[in-house]
Amino acid sequence: MRVGIIGLGFRLGYLGYVFKAIDENFEIAGYVDPAPAGLPGLIEQGISAGKAYATPQELIANEKLDLLMIGSPNHMHLDHIRIGLEAGLKIFSEKPVVTTIEHSIELARLMAKFGHEQLNVGLVLRYAPMYRDLRAAQAEGKLGNIVSIEASEHIEPYHGAFFMRDWRRYEHYSGSFMLEKCCHDLDLYNGVIGARPERVASFGGRKSFIPENDPAKEGINDLEMFHRKPSGWMGSDKVFDSDGDIIDYQVAIVEYANGVGMNFHTNINVPDQFRRFAIMGSRGMAEGDFIRGYFNVHEMLTGNKVIEKTYANRTTLSQHYGADEQMAADIMAHVRTGLHLPVSTLNALEAGILALSMDEARMKKTVVDLRPVWDRFDEALHSRAA
């Protein structure tokens, strides 16, 4: 399978290695990136990135591609997706697929015109073994009707510092921290709930990565941890005095159209990180943690634990709990045979709109009613091709 890459950053450099490990016939024909941070990693693995092109149009015109992979900064995704769709290509875009409500509505119009199957989005956690087991337990009736969810994603200080130093520190590039990092999680729970979010409230800000918390002020000189994860485009060494506008903690509560309630919490300065959920149903409850690697289901009538599983936090290939290699295999099968994927562009857009509405609620200090947004979105989604 021959692919072209727009935005050869660390993520797509890593995925190039994973795809190649899954299928030796995977080939990168060429790429577009003025400063390809992911290129050294490919070279180190003995994988060619093909020819460097100045523009996406040149790449598409000069190479016969089975798949166009987009890993450019988030705010560029819509334009790069449009270029690929207009060229008739199958596309894989890294998450988040777009960065604003308006871009979400515009992409919905493009889906109406070109078809949903032309674009796939890298919401990789849908491929994780734990999530698949969760959905299987739900399908078997072990949870009954979903009533409420408590969920979180917390990351260690070295990873939080990366966000303060990387281009993602600017919301006009990333969309927001909630969108950039937590759209994975929001998508998972949207899938479990099976309805769209309708009302959202949220609170948060920056309290950890601020100048008064800089360990250097206490005479601590070993600050390697805060620079351990390299940054690429627009990288900076500033951590506690970052010029970015992203936040470092946020809480949100969500009411869905079917009455299910969810609260979600994220913090990027957690020394013992975890990424867990507790899903309460009318017949049982499911608890799991992707990082700590456990999944349990208890039934309501007896209190018995009916499922107890553990998982490897990280596999030889995967940075996401066994999900990366499964996604690579499924994406290639989808391109070749039309295999149905567990996540769609529609799922990605709905998760993104939820994340963006959380930030709107946080900034405006109000409850956001999403029904007018969904009305506009559906009108675009079902519009006729121009």
Short mmCIF file of C-alpha atoms in Angstrom, two decimals:
data_model
loop_
_atom_site.label_atom_id
_atom_site.label_comp_id
_atom_site.label_asym_id
_atom_site.label_seq_id
_atom_site.Cartn_x
_atom_site.Cartn_y
_atom_site.Cartn_z
CA MET A 1 0.00 0.00 0.00
CA ARG A 2 1.43 3.35 -1.07
CA VAL A 3 0.70 6.37 1.10
CA GLY A 4 1.51 10.04 1.04
CA ILE A 5 1.94 12.04 4.22
CA ILE A 6 1.06 15.68 4.84
CA GLY A 7 2.65 16.66 8.14
CA LEU A 8 5.39 14.16 9.01
CA GLY A 9 5.52 14.92 12.72
CA PHE A 10 6.33 12.59 15.59
CA ARG A 11 2.92 10.89 15.49
CA LEU A 12 2.88 9.99 11.80
CA GLY A 13 6.55 9.10 11.93
CA TYR A 14 5.68 6.61 14.65
CA LEU A 15 2.60 5.35 12.80
CA GLY A 16 4.72 4.85 9.68
CA TYR A 17 6.82 2.44 11.73
CA VAL A 18 3.73 0.66 13.11
CA PHE A 19 2.08 0.30 9.68
CA LYS A 20 5.32 -1.07 8.22
CA ALA A 21 5.69 -3.54 11.09
CA ILE A 22 2.16 -4.81 10.48
CA ASP A 23 2.58 -5.10 6.70
CA GLU A 24 5.95 -5.08 4.93
CA ASN A 25 4.20 -3.93 1.73
CA PHE A 26 3.37 -0.60 3.36
CA GLU A 27 5.30 2.13 1.53
CA ILE A 28 5.58 5.88 2.08
CA ALA A 29 5.75 7.36 -1.41
CA GLY A 30 6.40 10.94 -0.34
CA TYR A 31 5.66 13.62 2.20
CA VAL A 32 5.04 17.33 2.62
CA ASP A 33 6.57 18.98 5.67
CA PRO A 34 9.11 21.84 5.81
CA ALA A 35 10.53 20.49 9.10
CA PRO A 36 9.63 16.78 9.39
CA ALA A 37 10.14 15.97 13.08
CA GLY A 38 9.12 12.36 12.47
CA LEU A 39 11.67 11.73 9.71
CA PRO A 40 14.67 10.83 11.93
CA GLY A 41 12.62 8.15 13.67
CA LEU A 42 11.72 6.53 10.36
CA ILE A 43 15.33 6.64 9.19
CA GLU A 44 16.42 5.05 12.46
CA GLN A 45 14.02 2.16 11.76
CA GLY A 46 15.32 1.81 8.20
CA ILE A 47 12.06 3.05 6.68
CA SER A 48 12.07 5.39 3.67
CA ALA A 49 9.77 8.41 3.73
CA GLY A 50 9.94 8.72 -0.05
CA LYS A 51 10.36 12.02 -1.82
CA ALA A 52 9.93 15.40 -0.14
CA TYR A 53 7.41 17.68 -1.88
CA ALA A 54 6.80 21.37 -1.38
CA THR A 55 2.99 21.24 -1.47
CA PRO A 56 0.19 18.69 -1.06
CA GLN A 57 -0.82 19.33 -4.66
CA GLU A 58 2.64 18.36 -5.91
CA LEU A 59 2.62 15.19 -3.83
CA ILE A 60 -0.79 14.14 -5.13
CA ALA A 61 0.05 15.01 -8.76
CA ASN A 62 3.30 13.06 -8.81
CA GLU A 63 2.51 9.93 -6.79
CA LYS A 64 -0.07 7.17 -7.18
CA LEU A 65 -1.50 6.84 -3.66
CA ASP A 66 -3.78 4.34 -1.98
CA LEU A 67 -4.09 6.52 1.12
CA LEU A 68 -3.31 10.12 2.08
CA MET A 69 -2.28 10.45 5.73
CA ILE A 70 -2.65 13.86 7.41
CA GLY A 71 -0.62 14.71 10.51
CA SER A 72 -0.26 18.45 10.06
CA PRO A 73 -1.04 20.85 12.96
CA ASN A 74 -4.71 20.63 13.81
CA HIS A 75 -5.77 24.00 12.39
CA MET A 76 -4.55 22.91 8.93
CA HIS A 77 -6.53 19.67 8.79
CA LEU A 78 -9.64 20.98 7.05
CA ASP A 79 -7.72 22.44 4.10
CA HIS A 80 -5.58 19.33 3.71
CA ILE A 81 -8.62 17.05 3.94
CA ARG A 82 -10.41 19.12 1.31
CA ILE A 83 -7.44 18.87 -1.06
CA GLY A 84 -7.38 15.09 -0.67
CA LEU A 85 -11.12 14.67 -1.10
CA GLU A 86 -11.17 16.80 -4.23
CA ALA A 87 -8.40 14.59 -5.63
CA GLY A 88 -10.57 11.51 -5.03
CA LEU A 89 -8.27 10.00 -2.42
CA LYS A 90 -9.00 7.87 0.61
CA ILE A 91 -7.78 9.84 3.66
CA PHE A 92 -6.59 9.09 7.17
CA SER A 93 -6.41 12.16 9.43
CA GLU A 94 -4.97 12.30 12.90
CA LYS A 95 -7.27 13.51 15.64
CA PRO A 96 -8.71 15.99 16.37
CA VAL A 97 -10.14 16.15 12.90
CA VAL A 98 -10.85 19.93 12.99
CA THR A 99 -10.52 22.71 15.56
CA THR A 100 -13.70 24.83 15.52
CA ILE A 101 -17.47 24.44 15.34
CA GLU A 102 -17.48 26.21 11.97
CA HIS A 103 -14.85 23.84 10.60
CA SER A 104 -16.93 20.93 11.92
CA ILE A 105 -19.94 22.14 9.97
CA GLU A 106 -17.82 22.70 6.86
CA LEU A 107 -16.41 19.17 7.11
CA ALA A 108 -19.95 17.83 7.48
CA ARG A 109 -20.73 19.50 4.14
CA LEU A 110 -17.69 17.83 2.61
CA MET A 111 -18.87 14.47 3.93
CA ALA A 112 -22.27 15.04 2.32
CA LYS A 113 -20.52 15.77 -0.97
CA PHE A 114 -17.77 13.15 -1.04
CA GLY A 115 -19.10 10.40 1.25
CA HIS A 116 -18.26 9.38 4.81
CA GLU A 117 -16.11 6.42 3.82
CA GLN A 118 -13.51 8.63 2.14
CA LEU A 119 -12.18 9.95 5.46
CA ASN A 120 -11.03 8.01 8.52
CA VAL A 121 -9.85 9.60 11.77
CA GLY A 122 -7.18 8.33 14.17
CA LEU A 123 -9.27 8.06 17.32
CA VAL A 124 -7.09 5.14 18.23
CA LEU A 125 -8.67 4.19 21.57
CA ARG A 126 -11.70 2.76 19.75
CA TYR A 127 -9.32 -0.06 18.74
CA ALA A 128 -8.06 -0.75 22.28
CA PRO A 129 -8.78 -4.27 23.59
CA MET A 130 -10.27 -2.86 26.80
CA TYR A 131 -12.77 -0.70 24.93
CA ARG A 132 -13.76 -3.61 22.73
CA ASP A 133 -14.33 -5.71 25.84
CA LEU A 134 -16.40 -2.92 27.37
CA ARG A 135 -18.65 -2.69 24.33
CA ALA A 136 -18.98 -6.48 24.23
CA ALA A 137 -20.09 -6.53 27.88
CA GLN A 138 -22.57 -3.77 27.11
CA ALA A 139 -23.92 -5.65 24.07
CA GLU A 140 -24.38 -8.78 26.20
CA GLY A 141 -26.64 -6.81 28.55
CA LYS A 142 -24.32 -6.91 31.54
CA LEU A 143 -24.75 -3.17 32.15
CA GLY A 144 -28.39 -2.68 31.19
CA ASN A 145 -29.34 0.87 30.33
CA ILE A 146 -26.51 3.36 30.87
CA VAL A 147 -27.40 5.84 33.61
CA SER A 148 -24.26 7.84 34.41
CA ILE A 149 -20.52 7.92 33.80
CA GLU A 150 -17.55 9.20 35.78
CA ALA A 151 -14.40 9.45 33.64
CA SER A 152 -10.98 11.08 33.58
CA GLU A 153 -7.70 11.44 31.75
CA HIS A 154 -4.71 12.55 33.82
CA ILE A 155 -1.14 12.71 32.55
CA GLU A 156 2.26 12.96 34.20
CA PRO A 157 4.19 16.25 34.56
CA TYR A 158 6.69 15.34 31.80
CA HIS A 159 3.79 15.02 29.35
CA GLY A 160 2.05 18.13 30.65
CA ALA A 161 5.29 20.07 30.21
CA PHE A 162 5.39 18.92 26.59
CA PHE A 163 2.04 20.59 25.98
CA MET A 164 3.36 23.81 27.52
CA ARG A 165 6.36 23.73 25.14
CA ASP A 166 4.85 22.40 21.92
CA TRP A 167 2.80 24.22 19.25
CA ARG A 168 -0.24 22.69 20.96
CA ARG A 169 0.14 25.31 23.69
CA TYR A 170 -1.65 27.78 21.41
CA GLU A 171 -5.40 27.21 21.13
CA HIS A 172 -5.55 28.77 17.67
CA TYR A 173 -3.38 25.87 16.46
CA SER A 174 -4.59 23.01 18.67
CA GLY A 175 -8.22 24.00 19.24
CA SER A 176 -7.79 23.56 23.00
CA PHE A 177 -6.27 21.06 25.41
CA MET A 178 -9.62 19.31 25.90
CA LEU A 179 -9.96 18.90 22.13
CA GLU A 180 -6.34 17.95 21.42
CA LYS A 181 -5.84 15.43 24.21
CA CYS A 182 -9.23 14.31 25.47
CA CYS A 183 -11.27 13.94 22.27
CA HIS A 184 -10.25 10.24 22.42
CA ASP A 185 -11.97 9.79 25.75
CA LEU A 186 -15.05 11.84 24.93
CA ASP A 187 -15.51 9.77 21.78
CA LEU A 188 -15.36 6.52 23.77
CA TYR A 189 -18.10 7.57 26.17
CA ASN A 190 -20.24 9.09 23.41
CA GLY A 191 -20.12 5.62 21.87
CA VAL A 192 -21.13 3.87 25.09
CA ILE A 193 -23.97 6.32 25.75
CA GLY A 194 -25.28 6.14 22.19
CA ALA A 195 -26.66 9.67 22.06
CA ARG A 196 -25.43 13.17 21.45
CA PRO A 197 -24.46 15.53 24.27
CA GLU A 198 -27.09 18.21 24.76
CA ARG A 199 -26.07 20.45 27.68
CA VAL A 200 -22.58 21.16 28.99
CA ALA A 201 -21.02 23.06 31.91
CA SER A 202 -17.30 23.26 32.61
CA PHE A 203 -14.65 24.89 34.81
CA GLY A 204 -10.88 24.98 34.64
CA GLY A 205 -7.75 27.03 34.14
CA ARG A 206 -4.01 26.95 34.73
CA LYS A 207 -2.78 26.44 38.28
CA SER A 208 0.17 24.03 37.98
CA PHE A 209 2.34 25.30 35.15
CA ILE A 210 2.70 28.88 36.38
CA PRO A 211 5.84 30.84 37.38
CA GLU A 212 5.41 30.53 41.16
CA ASN A 213 5.46 26.71 40.86
CA ASP A 214 8.77 26.57 38.98
CA PRO A 215 11.00 24.11 40.93
CA ALA A 216 14.05 26.17 39.90
CA LYS A 217 12.90 28.85 42.33
CA GLU A 218 13.39 26.33 45.14
CA GLY A 219 16.93 25.56 44.02
CA ILE A 220 15.98 22.33 42.28
CA ASN A 221 18.23 22.08 39.24
CA ASP A 222 17.38 18.63 37.91
CA LEU A 223 14.56 19.64 35.57
CA GLU A 224 15.18 17.00 32.87
CA MET A 225 11.70 15.60 33.41
CA PHE A 226 10.06 18.73 31.99
CA HIS A 227 12.09 18.46 28.76
CA ARG A 228 12.05 14.67 28.36
CA LYS A 229 9.44 14.61 25.61
CA PRO A 230 10.72 16.50 22.55
CA SER A 231 8.64 19.19 20.88
CA GLY A 232 8.59 19.84 17.17
CA TRP A 233 7.28 22.80 15.23
CA MET A 234 7.33 26.05 17.23
CA GLY A 235 8.92 24.24 20.17
CA SER A 236 9.96 26.17 23.27
CA ASP A 237 12.00 25.53 26.43
CA LYS A 238 9.58 27.50 28.58
CA VAL A 239 7.46 25.34 30.89
CA PHE A 240 6.26 27.28 33.93
CA ASP A 241 6.44 30.58 32.07
CA SER A 242 4.95 29.28 28.83
CA ASP A 243 3.44 31.87 26.51
CA GLY A 244 0.69 29.43 25.54
CA ASP A 245 -2.97 29.87 26.38
CA ILE A 246 -3.99 26.27 27.06
CA ILE A 247 -5.17 25.24 30.52
CA ASP A 248 -3.71 22.53 32.76
CA TYR A 249 -6.87 21.23 34.46
CA GLN A 250 -10.55 21.09 33.59
CA VAL A 251 -13.74 19.51 34.87
CA ALA A 252 -16.99 19.21 32.93
CA ILE A 253 -20.49 17.83 33.36
CA VAL A 254 -22.57 16.71 30.42
CA GLU A 255 -26.23 15.81 29.92
CA TYR A 256 -27.01 13.71 26.86
CA ALA A 257 -30.16 13.70 24.74
CA ASN A 258 -31.21 10.36 26.26
CA GLY A 259 -30.85 11.70 29.82
CA VAL A 260 -27.50 10.07 30.66
CA GLY A 261 -25.17 12.23 32.76
CA MET A 262 -21.36 12.27 32.65
CA ASN A 263 -18.66 14.10 34.55
CA PHE A 264 -15.16 14.31 33.08
CA HIS A 265 -11.91 15.50 34.68
CA THR A 266 -8.50 16.13 33.16
CA ASN A 267 -5.25 17.33 34.75
CA ILE A 268 -1.77 17.42 33.19
CA ASN A 269 0.34 17.48 36.37
CA VAL A 270 -0.45 14.13 38.00
CA PRO A 271 2.54 12.15 39.35
CA ASP A 272 0.68 8.80 39.35
CA GLN A 273 -1.29 9.15 36.15
CA PHE A 274 -4.49 7.29 35.30
CA ARG A 275 -7.12 7.18 32.57
CA ARG A 276 -10.16 5.52 34.00
CA PHE A 277 -13.92 5.24 33.86
CA ALA A 278 -16.83 4.06 36.00
CA ILE A 279 -19.96 3.37 33.97
CA MET A 280 -23.16 2.87 35.94
CA GLY A 281 -26.03 0.98 34.34
CA SER A 282 -29.40 -0.30 35.43
CA ARG A 283 -28.08 -3.89 35.55
CA GLY A 284 -24.43 -3.47 36.42
CA MET A 285 -21.35 -1.29 36.51
CA ALA A 286 -18.09 -1.33 34.56
CA GLU A 287 -14.80 0.09 35.81
CA GLY A 288 -11.56 0.30 33.90
CA ASP A 289 -8.25 2.11 33.64
CA PHE A 290 -6.32 2.16 30.38
CA ILE A 291 -3.05 3.08 32.10
CA ARG A 292 -3.30 0.80 35.13
CA GLY A 293 -4.63 -1.93 32.90
CA TYR A 294 -7.72 -3.39 34.54
CA PHE A 295 -11.35 -3.90 33.57
CA ASN A 296 -14.04 -5.14 35.97
CA VAL A 297 -17.79 -5.58 35.66
CA HIS A 298 -20.10 -6.13 38.65
CA GLU A 299 -23.74 -7.14 38.31
CA MET A 300 -26.38 -5.21 40.18
CA LEU A 301 -28.57 -8.01 41.58
CA THR A 302 -25.82 -9.98 43.32
CA GLY A 303 -22.88 -7.60 43.53
CA ASN A 304 -20.76 -10.34 41.97
CA LYS A 305 -17.77 -9.49 39.80
CA VAL A 306 -18.67 -11.14 36.50
CA ILE A 307 -15.71 -9.87 34.45
CA GLU A 308 -12.17 -9.34 35.70
CA LYS A 309 -9.43 -8.70 33.14
CA THR A 310 -5.98 -7.15 33.08
CA TYR A 311 -4.07 -5.69 30.15
CA ALA A 312 -0.55 -4.67 29.26
CA ASN A 313 -0.13 -0.92 29.62
CA ARG A 314 2.12 -0.87 26.58
CA THR A 315 2.96 -3.48 23.94
CA THR A 316 6.02 -3.79 21.73
CA LEU A 317 4.45 -1.56 19.08
CA SER A 318 1.65 0.34 20.76
CA GLN A 319 1.77 3.62 22.65
CA HIS A 320 -1.98 3.24 23.32
CA TYR A 321 -2.61 0.02 25.24
CA GLY A 322 -2.50 -2.32 22.22
CA ALA A 323 -4.61 -0.06 20.02
CA ASP A 324 -2.07 1.38 17.56
CA GLU A 325 -1.22 -1.89 15.83
CA GLN A 326 -4.89 -2.89 15.67
CA MET A 327 -5.76 0.46 14.10
CA ALA A 328 -2.96 0.07 11.54
CA ALA A 329 -4.15 -3.41 10.57
CA ASP A 330 -7.78 -2.31 10.34
CA ILE A 331 -7.05 0.85 8.34
CA MET A 332 -5.05 -1.12 5.77
CA ALA A 333 -7.79 -3.75 5.56
CA HIS A 334 -10.36 -0.99 5.16
CA VAL A 335 -8.46 0.53 2.23
CA ARG A 336 -7.99 -2.86 0.55
CA THR A 337 -11.25 -4.66 1.29
CA GLY A 338 -13.70 -2.12 2.73
CA LEU A 339 -13.50 -3.52 6.28
CA HIS A 340 -15.90 -1.65 8.57
CA LEU A 341 -14.03 0.45 11.13
CA PRO A 342 -15.10 0.97 14.76
CA VAL A 343 -14.96 4.78 14.50
CA SER A 344 -16.28 7.15 11.84
CA THR A 345 -15.78 10.75 10.80
CA LEU A 346 -19.20 11.47 12.29
CA ASN A 347 -18.03 10.06 15.65
CA ALA A 348 -14.92 12.24 15.47
CA LEU A 349 -16.90 15.38 14.70
CA GLU A 350 -19.38 14.73 17.52
CA ALA A 351 -16.54 14.21 20.03
CA GLY A 352 -14.84 17.38 18.81
CA ILE A 353 -17.99 19.45 19.10
CA LEU A 354 -18.42 18.21 22.68
CA ALA A 355 -14.84 19.18 23.57
CA LEU A 356 -15.27 22.62 22.00
CA SER A 357 -18.55 23.15 23.83
CA MET A 358 -16.81 22.32 27.11
CA ASP A 359 -14.34 25.10 26.41
CA GLU A 360 -17.10 27.50 25.46
CA ALA A 361 -18.87 26.73 28.75
CA ARG A 362 -15.61 27.19 30.68
CA MET A 363 -14.80 30.54 29.08
CA LYS A 364 -18.34 31.95 29.18
CA LYS A 365 -19.12 30.51 32.65
CA THR A 366 -22.49 29.29 31.45
CA VAL A 367 -24.35 26.12 30.53
CA VAL A 368 -24.06 25.58 26.79
CA ASP A 369 -27.12 24.26 24.96
CA LEU A 370 -25.89 22.21 22.02
CA ARG A 371 -29.22 21.69 20.30
CA PRO A 372 -28.84 24.73 17.99
CA VAL A 373 -25.37 23.48 17.02
CA TRP A 374 -26.70 20.03 16.16
CA ASP A 375 -29.45 21.59 14.06
CA ARG A 376 -26.86 23.45 11.96
CA PHE A 377 -24.60 20.41 11.88
CA ASP A 378 -27.34 18.06 10.66
CA GLU A 379 -28.40 20.53 7.99
CA ALA A 380 -24.81 20.49 6.69
CA LEU A 381 -24.44 16.75 7.15
CA HIS A 382 -27.47 16.02 4.98
CA SER A 383 -26.99 18.79 2.45
CA ARG A 384 -26.93 17.83 -1.19
CA ALA A 385 -23.65 17.88 -3.03
CA ALA A 386 -23.02 21.20 -4.69
#
